[in-house]
Coordinates of C-alpha atoms and ligand atoms in Angstrom, one line a residue:
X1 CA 8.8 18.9 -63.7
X2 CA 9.4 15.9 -62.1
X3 CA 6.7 15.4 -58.9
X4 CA 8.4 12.7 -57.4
X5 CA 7.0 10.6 -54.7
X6 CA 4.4 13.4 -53.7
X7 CA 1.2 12.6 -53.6
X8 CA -0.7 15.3 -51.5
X9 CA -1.9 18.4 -53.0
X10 CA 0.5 20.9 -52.9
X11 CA 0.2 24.6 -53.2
X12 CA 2.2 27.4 -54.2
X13 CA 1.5 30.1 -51.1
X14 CA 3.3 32.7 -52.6
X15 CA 0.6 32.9 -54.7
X16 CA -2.1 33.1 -52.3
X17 CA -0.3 36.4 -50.9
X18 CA -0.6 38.4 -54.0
X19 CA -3.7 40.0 -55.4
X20 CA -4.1 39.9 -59.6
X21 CA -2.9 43.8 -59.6
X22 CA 0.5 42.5 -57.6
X23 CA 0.9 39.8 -59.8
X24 CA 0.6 42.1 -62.6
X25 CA 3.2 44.6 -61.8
X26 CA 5.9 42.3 -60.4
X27 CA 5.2 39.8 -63.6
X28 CA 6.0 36.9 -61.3
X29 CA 4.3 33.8 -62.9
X30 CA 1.6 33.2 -61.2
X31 CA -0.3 29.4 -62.0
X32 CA 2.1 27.1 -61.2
X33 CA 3.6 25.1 -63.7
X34 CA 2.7 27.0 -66.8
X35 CA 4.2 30.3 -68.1
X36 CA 1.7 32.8 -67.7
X37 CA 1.2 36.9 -67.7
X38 CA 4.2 38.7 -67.8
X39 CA 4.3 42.3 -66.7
X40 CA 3.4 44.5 -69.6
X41 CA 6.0 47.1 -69.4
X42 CA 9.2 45.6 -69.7
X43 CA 11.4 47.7 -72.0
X44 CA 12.9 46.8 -75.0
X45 CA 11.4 43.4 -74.7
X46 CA 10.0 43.7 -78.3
X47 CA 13.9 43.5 -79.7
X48 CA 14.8 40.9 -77.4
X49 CA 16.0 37.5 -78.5
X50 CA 14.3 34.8 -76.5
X51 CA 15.9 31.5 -76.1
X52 CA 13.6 28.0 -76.6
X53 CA 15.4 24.7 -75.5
X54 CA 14.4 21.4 -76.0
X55 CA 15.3 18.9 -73.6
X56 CA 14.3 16.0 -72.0
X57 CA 13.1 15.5 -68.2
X58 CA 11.5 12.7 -66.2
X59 CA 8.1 13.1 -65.6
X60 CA 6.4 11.3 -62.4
X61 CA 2.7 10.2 -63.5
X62 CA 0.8 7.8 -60.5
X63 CA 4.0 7.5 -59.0
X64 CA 5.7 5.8 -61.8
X65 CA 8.7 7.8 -63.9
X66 CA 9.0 8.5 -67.7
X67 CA 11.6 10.3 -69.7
X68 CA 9.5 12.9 -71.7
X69 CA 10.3 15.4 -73.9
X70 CA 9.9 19.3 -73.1
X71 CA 10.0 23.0 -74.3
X72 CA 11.7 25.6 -71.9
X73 CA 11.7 29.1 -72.5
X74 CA 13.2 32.0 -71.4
X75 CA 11.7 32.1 -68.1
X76 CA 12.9 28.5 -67.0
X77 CA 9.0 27.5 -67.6
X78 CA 7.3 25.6 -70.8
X79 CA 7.0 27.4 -73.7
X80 CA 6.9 30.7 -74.3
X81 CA 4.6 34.2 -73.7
X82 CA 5.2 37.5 -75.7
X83 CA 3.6 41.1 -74.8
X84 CA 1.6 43.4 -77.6
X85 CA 3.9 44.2 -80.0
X86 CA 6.7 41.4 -79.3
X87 CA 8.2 39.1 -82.4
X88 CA 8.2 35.8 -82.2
X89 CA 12.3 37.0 -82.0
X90 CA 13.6 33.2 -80.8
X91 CA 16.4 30.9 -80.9
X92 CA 15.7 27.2 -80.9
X93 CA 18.3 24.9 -79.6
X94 CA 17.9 21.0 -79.5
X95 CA 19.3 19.4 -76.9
X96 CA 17.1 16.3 -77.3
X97 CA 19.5 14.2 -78.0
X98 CA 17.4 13.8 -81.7
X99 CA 16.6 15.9 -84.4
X100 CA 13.7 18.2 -83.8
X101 CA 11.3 20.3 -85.5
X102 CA 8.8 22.5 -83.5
X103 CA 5.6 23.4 -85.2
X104 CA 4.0 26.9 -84.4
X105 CA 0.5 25.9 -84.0
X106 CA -1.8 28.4 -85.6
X107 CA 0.5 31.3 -86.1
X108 CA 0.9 33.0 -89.4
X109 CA 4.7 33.0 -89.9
X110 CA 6.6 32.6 -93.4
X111 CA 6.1 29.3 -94.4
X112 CA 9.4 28.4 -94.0
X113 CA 9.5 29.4 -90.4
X114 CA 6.6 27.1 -89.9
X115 CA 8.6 23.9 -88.3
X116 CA 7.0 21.5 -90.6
X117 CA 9.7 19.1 -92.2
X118 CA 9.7 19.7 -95.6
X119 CA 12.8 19.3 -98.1
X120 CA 13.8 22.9 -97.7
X121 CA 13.5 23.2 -94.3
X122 CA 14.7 19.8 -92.7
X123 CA 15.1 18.9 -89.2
X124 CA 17.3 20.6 -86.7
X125 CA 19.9 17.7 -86.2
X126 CA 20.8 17.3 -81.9
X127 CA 22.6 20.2 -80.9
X128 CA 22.1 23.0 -83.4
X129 CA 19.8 26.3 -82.9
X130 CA 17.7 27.4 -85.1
X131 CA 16.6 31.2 -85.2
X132 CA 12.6 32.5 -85.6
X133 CA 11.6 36.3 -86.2
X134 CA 8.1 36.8 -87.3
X135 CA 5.3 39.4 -86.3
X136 CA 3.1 36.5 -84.0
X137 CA -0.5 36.9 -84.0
X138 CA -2.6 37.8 -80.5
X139 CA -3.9 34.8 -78.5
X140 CA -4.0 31.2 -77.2
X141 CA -1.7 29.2 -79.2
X142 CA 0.8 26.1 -78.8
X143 CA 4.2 24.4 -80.2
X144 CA 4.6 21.2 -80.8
X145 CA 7.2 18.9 -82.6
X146 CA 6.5 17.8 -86.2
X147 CA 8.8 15.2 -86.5
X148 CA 7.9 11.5 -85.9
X149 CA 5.8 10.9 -83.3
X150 CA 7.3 13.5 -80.7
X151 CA 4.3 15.0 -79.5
X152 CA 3.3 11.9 -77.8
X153 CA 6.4 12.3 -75.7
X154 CA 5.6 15.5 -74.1
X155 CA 7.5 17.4 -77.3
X156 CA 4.6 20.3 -76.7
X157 CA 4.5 23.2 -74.6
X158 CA 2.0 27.0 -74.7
X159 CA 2.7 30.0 -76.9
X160 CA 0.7 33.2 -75.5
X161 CA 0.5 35.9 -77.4
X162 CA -0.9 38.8 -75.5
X163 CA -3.3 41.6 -76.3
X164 CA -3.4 45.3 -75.6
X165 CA -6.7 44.2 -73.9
X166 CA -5.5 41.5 -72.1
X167 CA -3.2 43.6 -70.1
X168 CA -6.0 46.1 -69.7
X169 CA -8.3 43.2 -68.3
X170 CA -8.7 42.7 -64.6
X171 CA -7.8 39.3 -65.1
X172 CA -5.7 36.7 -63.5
X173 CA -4.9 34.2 -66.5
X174 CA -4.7 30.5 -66.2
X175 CA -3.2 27.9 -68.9
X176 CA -4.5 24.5 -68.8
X177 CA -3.1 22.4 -71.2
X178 CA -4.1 18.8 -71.7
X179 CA -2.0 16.2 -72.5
X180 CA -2.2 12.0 -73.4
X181 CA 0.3 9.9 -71.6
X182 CA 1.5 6.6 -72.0
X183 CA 4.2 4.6 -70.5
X184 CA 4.5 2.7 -73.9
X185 CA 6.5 4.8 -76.4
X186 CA 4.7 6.0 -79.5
X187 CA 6.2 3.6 -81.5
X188 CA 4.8 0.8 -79.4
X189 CA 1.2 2.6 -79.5
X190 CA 1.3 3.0 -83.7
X191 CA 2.2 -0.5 -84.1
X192 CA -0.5 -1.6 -81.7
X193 CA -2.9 0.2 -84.0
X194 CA -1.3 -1.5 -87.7
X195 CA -0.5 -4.9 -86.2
X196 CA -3.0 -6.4 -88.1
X197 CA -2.6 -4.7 -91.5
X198 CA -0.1 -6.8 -93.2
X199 CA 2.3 -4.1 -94.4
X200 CA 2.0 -1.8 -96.8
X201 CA 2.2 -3.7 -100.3
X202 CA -0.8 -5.7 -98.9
X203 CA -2.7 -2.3 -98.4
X204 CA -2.3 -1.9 -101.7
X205 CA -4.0 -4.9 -102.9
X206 CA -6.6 -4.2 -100.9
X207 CA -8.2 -1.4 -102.6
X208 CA -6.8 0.9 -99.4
X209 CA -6.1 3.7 -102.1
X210 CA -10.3 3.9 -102.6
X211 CA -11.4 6.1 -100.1
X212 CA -14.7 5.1 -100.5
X213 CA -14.0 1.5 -100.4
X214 CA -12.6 2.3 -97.0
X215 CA -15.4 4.2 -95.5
X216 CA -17.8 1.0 -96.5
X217 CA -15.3 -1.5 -95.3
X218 CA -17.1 -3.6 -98.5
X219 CA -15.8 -1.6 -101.2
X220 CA -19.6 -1.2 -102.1
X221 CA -20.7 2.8 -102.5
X222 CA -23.5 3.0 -99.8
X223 CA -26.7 5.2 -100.7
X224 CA -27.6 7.9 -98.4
X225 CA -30.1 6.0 -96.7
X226 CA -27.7 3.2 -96.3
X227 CA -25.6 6.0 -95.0
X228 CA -27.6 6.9 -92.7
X229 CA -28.1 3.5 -91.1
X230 CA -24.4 3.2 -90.9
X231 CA -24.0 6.1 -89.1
X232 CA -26.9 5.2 -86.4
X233 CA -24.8 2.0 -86.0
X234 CA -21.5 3.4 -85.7
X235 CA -22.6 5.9 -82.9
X236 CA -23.8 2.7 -81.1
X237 CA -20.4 0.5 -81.7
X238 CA -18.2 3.2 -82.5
X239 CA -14.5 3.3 -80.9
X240 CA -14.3 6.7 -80.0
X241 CA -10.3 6.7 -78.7
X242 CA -7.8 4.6 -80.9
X243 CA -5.6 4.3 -78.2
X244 CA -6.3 3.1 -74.4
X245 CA -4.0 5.5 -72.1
X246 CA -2.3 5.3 -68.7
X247 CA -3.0 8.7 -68.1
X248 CA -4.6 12.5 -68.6
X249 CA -2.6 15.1 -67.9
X250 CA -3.6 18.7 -67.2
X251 CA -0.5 20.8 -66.9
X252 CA 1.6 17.6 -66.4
X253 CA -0.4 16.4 -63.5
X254 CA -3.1 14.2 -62.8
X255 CA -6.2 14.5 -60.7
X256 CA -4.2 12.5 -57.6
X257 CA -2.0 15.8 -57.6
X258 CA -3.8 18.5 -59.4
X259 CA -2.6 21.6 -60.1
X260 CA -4.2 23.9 -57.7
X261 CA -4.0 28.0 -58.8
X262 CA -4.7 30.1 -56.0
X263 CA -7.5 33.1 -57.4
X264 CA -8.5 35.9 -55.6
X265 CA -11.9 35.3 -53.7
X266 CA -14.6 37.5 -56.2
X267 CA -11.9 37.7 -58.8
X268 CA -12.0 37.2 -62.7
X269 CA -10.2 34.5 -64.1
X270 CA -9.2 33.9 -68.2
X271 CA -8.5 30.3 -68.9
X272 CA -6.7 29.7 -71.7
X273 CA -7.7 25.9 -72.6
X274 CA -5.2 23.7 -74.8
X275 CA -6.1 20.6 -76.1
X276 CA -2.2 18.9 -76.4
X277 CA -3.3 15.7 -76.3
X278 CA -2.4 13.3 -79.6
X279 CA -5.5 11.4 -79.6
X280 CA -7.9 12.1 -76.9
X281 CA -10.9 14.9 -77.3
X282 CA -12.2 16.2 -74.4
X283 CA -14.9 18.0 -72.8
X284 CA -14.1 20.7 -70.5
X285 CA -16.0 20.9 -67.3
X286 CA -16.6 23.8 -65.5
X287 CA -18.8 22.3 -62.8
X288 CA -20.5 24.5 -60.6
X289 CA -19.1 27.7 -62.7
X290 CA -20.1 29.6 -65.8
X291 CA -18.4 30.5 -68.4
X292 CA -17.8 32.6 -71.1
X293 CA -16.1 31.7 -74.5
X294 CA -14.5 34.9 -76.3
X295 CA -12.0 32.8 -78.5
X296 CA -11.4 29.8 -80.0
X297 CA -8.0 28.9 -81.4
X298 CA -6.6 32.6 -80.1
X299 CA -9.2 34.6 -82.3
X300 CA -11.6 36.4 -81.0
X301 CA -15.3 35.0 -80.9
X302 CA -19.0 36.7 -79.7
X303 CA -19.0 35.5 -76.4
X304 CA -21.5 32.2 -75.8
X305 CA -21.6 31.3 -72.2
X306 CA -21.2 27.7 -71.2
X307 CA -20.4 25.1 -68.1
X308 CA -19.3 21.9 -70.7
X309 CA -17.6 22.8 -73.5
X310 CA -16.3 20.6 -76.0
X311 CA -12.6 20.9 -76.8
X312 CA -11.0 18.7 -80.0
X313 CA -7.7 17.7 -80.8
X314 CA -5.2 20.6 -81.1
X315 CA -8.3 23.4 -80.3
X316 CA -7.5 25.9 -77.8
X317 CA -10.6 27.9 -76.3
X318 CA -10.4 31.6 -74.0
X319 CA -13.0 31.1 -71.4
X320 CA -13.8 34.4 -69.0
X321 CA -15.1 33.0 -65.3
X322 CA -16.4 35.1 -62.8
X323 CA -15.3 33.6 -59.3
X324 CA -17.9 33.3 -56.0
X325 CA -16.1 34.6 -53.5
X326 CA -14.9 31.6 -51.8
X327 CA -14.1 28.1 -52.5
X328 CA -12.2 25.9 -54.5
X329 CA -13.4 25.1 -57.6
X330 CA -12.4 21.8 -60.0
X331 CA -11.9 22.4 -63.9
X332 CA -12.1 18.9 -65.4
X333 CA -11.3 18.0 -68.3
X334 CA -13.4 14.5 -69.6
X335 CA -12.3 11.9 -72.0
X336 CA -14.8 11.7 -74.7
X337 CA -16.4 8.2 -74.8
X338 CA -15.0 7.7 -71.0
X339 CA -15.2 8.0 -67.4
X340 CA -11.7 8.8 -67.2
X341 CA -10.9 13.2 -66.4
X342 CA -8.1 15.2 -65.4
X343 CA -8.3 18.8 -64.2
X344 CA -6.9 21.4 -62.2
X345 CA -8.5 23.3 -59.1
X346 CA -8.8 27.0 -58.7
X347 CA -9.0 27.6 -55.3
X348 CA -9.3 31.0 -52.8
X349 CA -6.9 31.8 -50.6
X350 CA -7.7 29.7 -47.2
X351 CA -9.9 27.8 -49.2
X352 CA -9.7 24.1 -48.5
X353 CA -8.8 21.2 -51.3
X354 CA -10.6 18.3 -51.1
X355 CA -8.8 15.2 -53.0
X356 CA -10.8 14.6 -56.3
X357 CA -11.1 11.3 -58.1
X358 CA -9.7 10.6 -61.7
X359 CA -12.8 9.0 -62.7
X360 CA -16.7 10.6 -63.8
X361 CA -19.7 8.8 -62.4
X362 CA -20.3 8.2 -66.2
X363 CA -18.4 8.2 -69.9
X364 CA -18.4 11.4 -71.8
X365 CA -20.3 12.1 -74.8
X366 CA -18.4 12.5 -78.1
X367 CA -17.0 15.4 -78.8
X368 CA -19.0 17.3 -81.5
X369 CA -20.0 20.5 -83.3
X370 CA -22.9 21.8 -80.0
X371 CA -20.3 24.4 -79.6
X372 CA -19.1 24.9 -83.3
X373 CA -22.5 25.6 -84.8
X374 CA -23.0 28.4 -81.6
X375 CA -19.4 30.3 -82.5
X376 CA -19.5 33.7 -84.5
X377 CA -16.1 35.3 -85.1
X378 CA -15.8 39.0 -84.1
X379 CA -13.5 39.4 -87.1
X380 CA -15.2 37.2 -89.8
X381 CA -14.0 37.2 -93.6
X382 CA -14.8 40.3 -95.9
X383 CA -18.4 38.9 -97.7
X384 CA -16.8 37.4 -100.9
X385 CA -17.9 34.1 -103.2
X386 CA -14.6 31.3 -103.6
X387 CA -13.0 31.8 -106.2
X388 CA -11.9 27.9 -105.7
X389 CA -13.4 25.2 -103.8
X390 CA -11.5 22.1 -103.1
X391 CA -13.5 18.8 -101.8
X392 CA -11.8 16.6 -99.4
X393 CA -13.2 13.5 -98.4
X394 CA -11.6 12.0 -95.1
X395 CA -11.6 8.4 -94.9
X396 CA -10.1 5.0 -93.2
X397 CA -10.7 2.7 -90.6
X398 CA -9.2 0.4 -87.7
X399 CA -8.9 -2.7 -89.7
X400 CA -6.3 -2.1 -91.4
X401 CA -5.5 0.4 -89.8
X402 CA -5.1 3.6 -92.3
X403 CA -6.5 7.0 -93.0
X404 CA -6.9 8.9 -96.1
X405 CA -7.7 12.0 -97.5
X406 CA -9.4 11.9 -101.3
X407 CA -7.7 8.6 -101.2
X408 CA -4.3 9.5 -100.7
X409 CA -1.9 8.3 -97.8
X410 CA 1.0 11.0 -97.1
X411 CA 3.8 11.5 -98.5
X412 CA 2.3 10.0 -101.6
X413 CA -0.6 12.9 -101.9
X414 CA -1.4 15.1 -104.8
X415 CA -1.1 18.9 -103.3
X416 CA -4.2 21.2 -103.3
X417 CA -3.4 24.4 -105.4
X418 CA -4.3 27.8 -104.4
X419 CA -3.0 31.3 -105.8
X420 CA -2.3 34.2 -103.8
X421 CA -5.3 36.5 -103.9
X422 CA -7.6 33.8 -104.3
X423 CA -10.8 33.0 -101.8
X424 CA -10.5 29.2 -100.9
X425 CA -12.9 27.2 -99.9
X426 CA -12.4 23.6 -98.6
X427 CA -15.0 21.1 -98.1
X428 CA -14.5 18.3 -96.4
X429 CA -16.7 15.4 -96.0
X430 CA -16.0 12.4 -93.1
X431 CA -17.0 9.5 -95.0
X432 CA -15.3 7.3 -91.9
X433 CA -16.6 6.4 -88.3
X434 CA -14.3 8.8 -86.9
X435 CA -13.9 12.6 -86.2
X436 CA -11.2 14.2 -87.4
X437 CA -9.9 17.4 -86.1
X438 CA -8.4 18.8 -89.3
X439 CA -5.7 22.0 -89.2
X440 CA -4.5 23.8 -91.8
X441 CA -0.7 25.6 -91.2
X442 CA -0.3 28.8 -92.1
X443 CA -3.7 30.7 -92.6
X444 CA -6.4 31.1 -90.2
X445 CA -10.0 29.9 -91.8
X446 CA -13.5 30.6 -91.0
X447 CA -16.2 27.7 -90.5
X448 CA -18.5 28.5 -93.4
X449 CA -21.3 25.5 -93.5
X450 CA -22.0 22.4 -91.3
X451 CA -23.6 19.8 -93.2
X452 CA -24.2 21.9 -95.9
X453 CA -26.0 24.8 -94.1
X454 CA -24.0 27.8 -94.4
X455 CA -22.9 29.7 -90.9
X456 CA -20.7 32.7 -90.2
X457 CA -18.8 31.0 -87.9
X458 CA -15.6 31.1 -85.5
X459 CA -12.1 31.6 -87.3
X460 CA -9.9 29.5 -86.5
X461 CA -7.2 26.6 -87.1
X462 CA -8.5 23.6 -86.4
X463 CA -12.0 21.9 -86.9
X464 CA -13.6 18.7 -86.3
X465 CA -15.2 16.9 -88.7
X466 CA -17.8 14.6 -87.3
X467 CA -18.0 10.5 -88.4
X468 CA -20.1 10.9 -91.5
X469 CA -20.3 14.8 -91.2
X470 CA -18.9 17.3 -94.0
X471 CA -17.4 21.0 -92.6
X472 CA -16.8 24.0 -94.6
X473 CA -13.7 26.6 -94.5
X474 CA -12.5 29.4 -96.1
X475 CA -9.7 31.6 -96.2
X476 CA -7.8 33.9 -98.1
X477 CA -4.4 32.9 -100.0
X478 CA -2.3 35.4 -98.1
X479 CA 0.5 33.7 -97.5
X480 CA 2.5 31.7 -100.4
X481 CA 4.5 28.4 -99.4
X482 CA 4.2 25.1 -98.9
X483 CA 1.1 24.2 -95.9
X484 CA 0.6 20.9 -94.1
X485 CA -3.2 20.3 -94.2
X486 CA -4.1 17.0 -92.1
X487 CA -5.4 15.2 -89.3
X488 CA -4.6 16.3 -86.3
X489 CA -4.9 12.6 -84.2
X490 CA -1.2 12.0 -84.4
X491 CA -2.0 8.2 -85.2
X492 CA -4.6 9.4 -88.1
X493 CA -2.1 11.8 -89.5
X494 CA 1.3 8.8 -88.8
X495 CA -0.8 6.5 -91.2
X496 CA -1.7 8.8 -94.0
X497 CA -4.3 11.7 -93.1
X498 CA -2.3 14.3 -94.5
X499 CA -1.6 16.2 -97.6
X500 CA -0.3 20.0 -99.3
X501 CA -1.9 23.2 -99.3
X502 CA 0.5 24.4 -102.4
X503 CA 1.0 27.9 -104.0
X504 CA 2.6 27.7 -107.4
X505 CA 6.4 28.8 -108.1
X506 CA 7.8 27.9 -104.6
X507 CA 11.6 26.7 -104.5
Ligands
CU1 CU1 -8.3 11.8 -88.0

C-alpha cells in the first residue's frame, strides 16, 4: 500500500463515525491497513473457497520506494481472517513472478499443507494455485514465505482466526504487525553477515561442525564458572541485532506516518500483536496504558497485566486495553538493544495526533523471558512424564558467521524422531551469545522449565532461548509428518539453525 509522497498523518474518518457495535454488524474493516473483524454471521462462509494472492507492490518507507512482496486476500487487504467454524478452505495463487511457498505460522494443518519446502511438497512455481482445506485453530496467527529469504521482502501478511468469544466480546480488534525493512535486498544483508567466513569448505576445517567449539570461539569446553563470566561479558559487548536496518514498520508504516485507528472514547480494544520482523525483537510499549495479556501465539493464557511487554521473533501476543475516554494514545513497538521504535496511535474520535518521533530517549533492553516465566496456559498439557526427551544445544557465532543446532548446519542435519502417541520433550540449551526464538511447525508446545526450574507455562509456538539460557517444551506427537524445527532469525535459520522433527514411515 504504496503511501507515496505523504507525510502527514492521515486518518480514515469513516471510522471515526462508527461505534464498535456498527462496525460489527456491517463487517466493514475497521483499522486501516490490516484485515480485521469480519461480521460474524455471514452465511455459508464456512464452505466458501477464499482466494490468497501473492504479488508484489511498491512500498513508500521515509519517502523512498521499494518493490516488496505481499499477501492479499479475499477482502483486497493482507492476509486473511476466518469466523468460528471457518476452514482454512483457500486457494493460493503466485503471481510473484517467483516460486513461492507460504508457511502457516502456528496452525495445526496436515503436514503437507504446512508450506514448508520439502521434497514432497515443493515450491509453487510463478503462476500456479495451490489449494488449502484444513480445520484452523482459534487465534492470532501469521503467513509467511518459506522459501529463500522472502520474508525479508514483505512475503508475510496476518491470519486471524476468530472465536465464538471474540465475537461475543465488546471489542474493537486492532492488528499490529511489525516488520524489518531494508532497502538492501536479503541477499545483500546475508552476505554482509558471511563476508568474512571464507566459504564453506573452510568452515569445515574449522571445527564449525563442533558446536561447542563455536560457543567458545576457542574450541576449549568452558567450565560453568567460566560460563558464567562469559555470559556477564557478553551482556556487556554483546550485538544484540545482526543486521543494522533502514527501517521499523508497524503495519507497513513508520512513526513519520503512523497508522492511526480511530477507537471509541471509553471503549475496549484487543490488539493482536505480530512480531513479522526477520531479525529484530522488540518490546511493545503501551505507554500511558495497561494491559492485559490473554494469549500468546493465539492460545489462550491467565491474564498478566502489563505496559512493556516483550515480543520475540515470530511471537504474536492478545493484549485487552481498556481506553480513557479521550485521547490519542501511541503503541510503540522498541528495538531491543536500540533507540530506534515504530508504532501505531489509537486515537478518539476528535482527538488530536501529535507527530511522534522514530527514536526512544534511550536503547531498549534485550528481549528476554520477564514475561515468559509470568505466562500460565488456560489449556496446559494433560499431567503426563516424556516418554522421550531430545537435547538441543543452539550454537554459532558472527565470525564466521554460522549457527547450529547439536552441531549440525541444515540441510545436512540428523532428524529428531518422535512416534505418534508419544510425550516429547525438547530441551534446548543456548550455548551462543545470542537468543534464539525457536518454532516448531506443526504442534503447539507448552514451556515446561526455564533454566531447569520446571513451570506450567504458556502453549505456544515459538520461544526464545536466552544467550547461555536452556528452555524446556513439550508436546504431544499428534500429528505425523515431516516438521521444520529452527531458528526463527531468518539469517540464523539461512546459515544453518535448522533441523527435522520426523515421525517414522512418512513417504
Ligand atoms: Cu537464532
Amino acid at each position: 500500500m504504496g503511501r507515496d509522497g505523504q507525510a502527514a498523518i492521515q486518518v480514515n474518518e469513516n471510522r471515526a463515525l462508527q461505534t464498535r457495535r456498527q462496525i460489527l454488524a456491517s463487517g466493514v474493516a475497521i483499522a486501516g491497513t490490516m484485515p480485521m473483524m469480519r461480521a460474524a454471521a455471514v452465511p455459508e462462509r464456512g464452505t466458501e473457497k477464499l482466494r490468497l494472492v501473492a504479488g508484489t507492490r511498491v512500498l513508500s518507507v521515509n519517502g523512498r520506494t521499494s518493490r516488496v512482496f505481499n499477501l492479499i486476500g479475499p477482502n483486497g487487504k493482507p492476509g486473511i481472517t476466518l469466523a468460528p467454524g471457518d476452514r482454512f478452505h483457500v486457494d493460493l495463487t503466485n503471481q510473484a513472478g517467483t516460486s513461492t511457498i507460504i508457511h502457516w505460522h502456528g496452525q495445526l494443518p496436515p503436514w503437507k499443507q504446512d508450506g514448508f519446502p520439502w521434497p514432497q511438497t515443493p515450491p509453487i512455481p510463478a503462476g500456479d494455485t495451490h489449494s488449502y482445506d484444513y480445520a484452523p485453530i482459534a487465534g492470532t496467527y501469521w503467513m509467511h514465505s518459506h522459501q529463500g529469504m522472502q520474508e525479508q521482502s514483505l512475503m508475510s501478511a496476518p491470519l486471524i482466526v476468530h472465536s465464538a468469544e471474540d465475537l461475543r466480546a465488546d471489542r474493537q480488534e486492532v492488528v499490529l504487525m511489525l516488520h524489518d525493512f531494508s532497502f538492501k535486498t536479503p541477499e545483500e544483508l546475508l552476505a554482509g553477515l558471511t563476508k568474512s567466513n571464507g566459504g564453506p569448505s573452510a568452515m569445515a576445517k574449522s571445527g564449525m561442525g563442533s558446536a561447542m567449539n563455536m560457543a567458545s570461539g576457542e574450541g576449549a569446553m568452558k567450565t560453568g564458572s567460566a560460563m558464567a563470566a562469559m555470559k556477564m561479558e557478553s551482556d556487556m559487548k554483546m550485538n544484540l541485532n545482526d543486521i543494522d536496518y533502514d527501517a521499523f514498520l508497524a503495519n507497513d508504516r513508520t512513526l513519520t506516518d503512523p497508522d492511526v485507528i480511530r477507537t471509541e472514547p471509553g471503549g475496549r480494544v484487543l490488539l493482536r500483536l505480530i512480531n513479522g520482523a526477520c531479525s529484530t525483537g522488540f518490546w511493545i510499549d503501551l505507554g500511558e496504558l495497561t494491559g492485559t495479556v490473554i494469549a500468546a501465539d493465539g492460545h489462550p493464557v491467565r491474564p498478566v497485566r502489563g505496559t512493556r511487554l516483550p515480543l520475540a521473533i515470530a511471537q504474536r501476543l492478545d493484549v485487552v486495553i481498556d481506553l480513557p475516554r479521550n485521547g490519542a494514545y501511541p503503541i510503540f513497538a522498541h528495538v531491543e538493544g536500540k533507540r530506534a521504535r515504530t508504532g501505531i496511535i489509537l486515537a478518539a474520535s476528535g482527538a488530536s495526533v501529535s507527530r511522534l518521533t522514530a527514536e526512544a530517549a534511550e536503547n531498549a533492553p534485550p528481549v528476554d523471558l520477564s514475561l515468559e516465566h509470568r505466562l500460565e496456559a488456560v489449556a496446559p498439557l494433560a499431567p503426563r512424564a516424556p516418554d522421550v526427551t531430545h537435547r538441543v544445544i543452539l550454537a554459532g557465532g558472527m565470525s564466521p558467521y554460522a549457527w547450529s543446532m547439536n552441531g549440525q548446519f541444515w540441510p545436512e542435519i540428523t532428524p529428531l524422531m518422535v512416534a505418534s502417541g508419544q510425550r516429547v520433550a525438547i530441551e534446548m540449551v543456548n550455548a551462543s551469545m545470542m537468543a534464539h526464538p525457536m518454532h516448531l511447525h506443526g504442534h503447539a508446545f507448552q514451556v515446561v522449565a526455564i533454566n531447569g526450574t520446571p513451570i506450567a507455562g504458556a502453549v505456544r509456538d515459538t520461544v526464545l532461548v536466552p544467550p547461555m539460557g536452556s528452555v524446556t517444551f513439550a508436546f504431544d506427537a499428534n500429528n505425523p509428518g515431516r516438521w521444520a524445527f529452527h531458528c526463527h532469525n531468518l539469517y540464523h535459520m539461512m546459515t544453518g539453525m535448522m533441523t527435522e522433527v520426523r515421525y517414522p514411515g512418512i513417504v
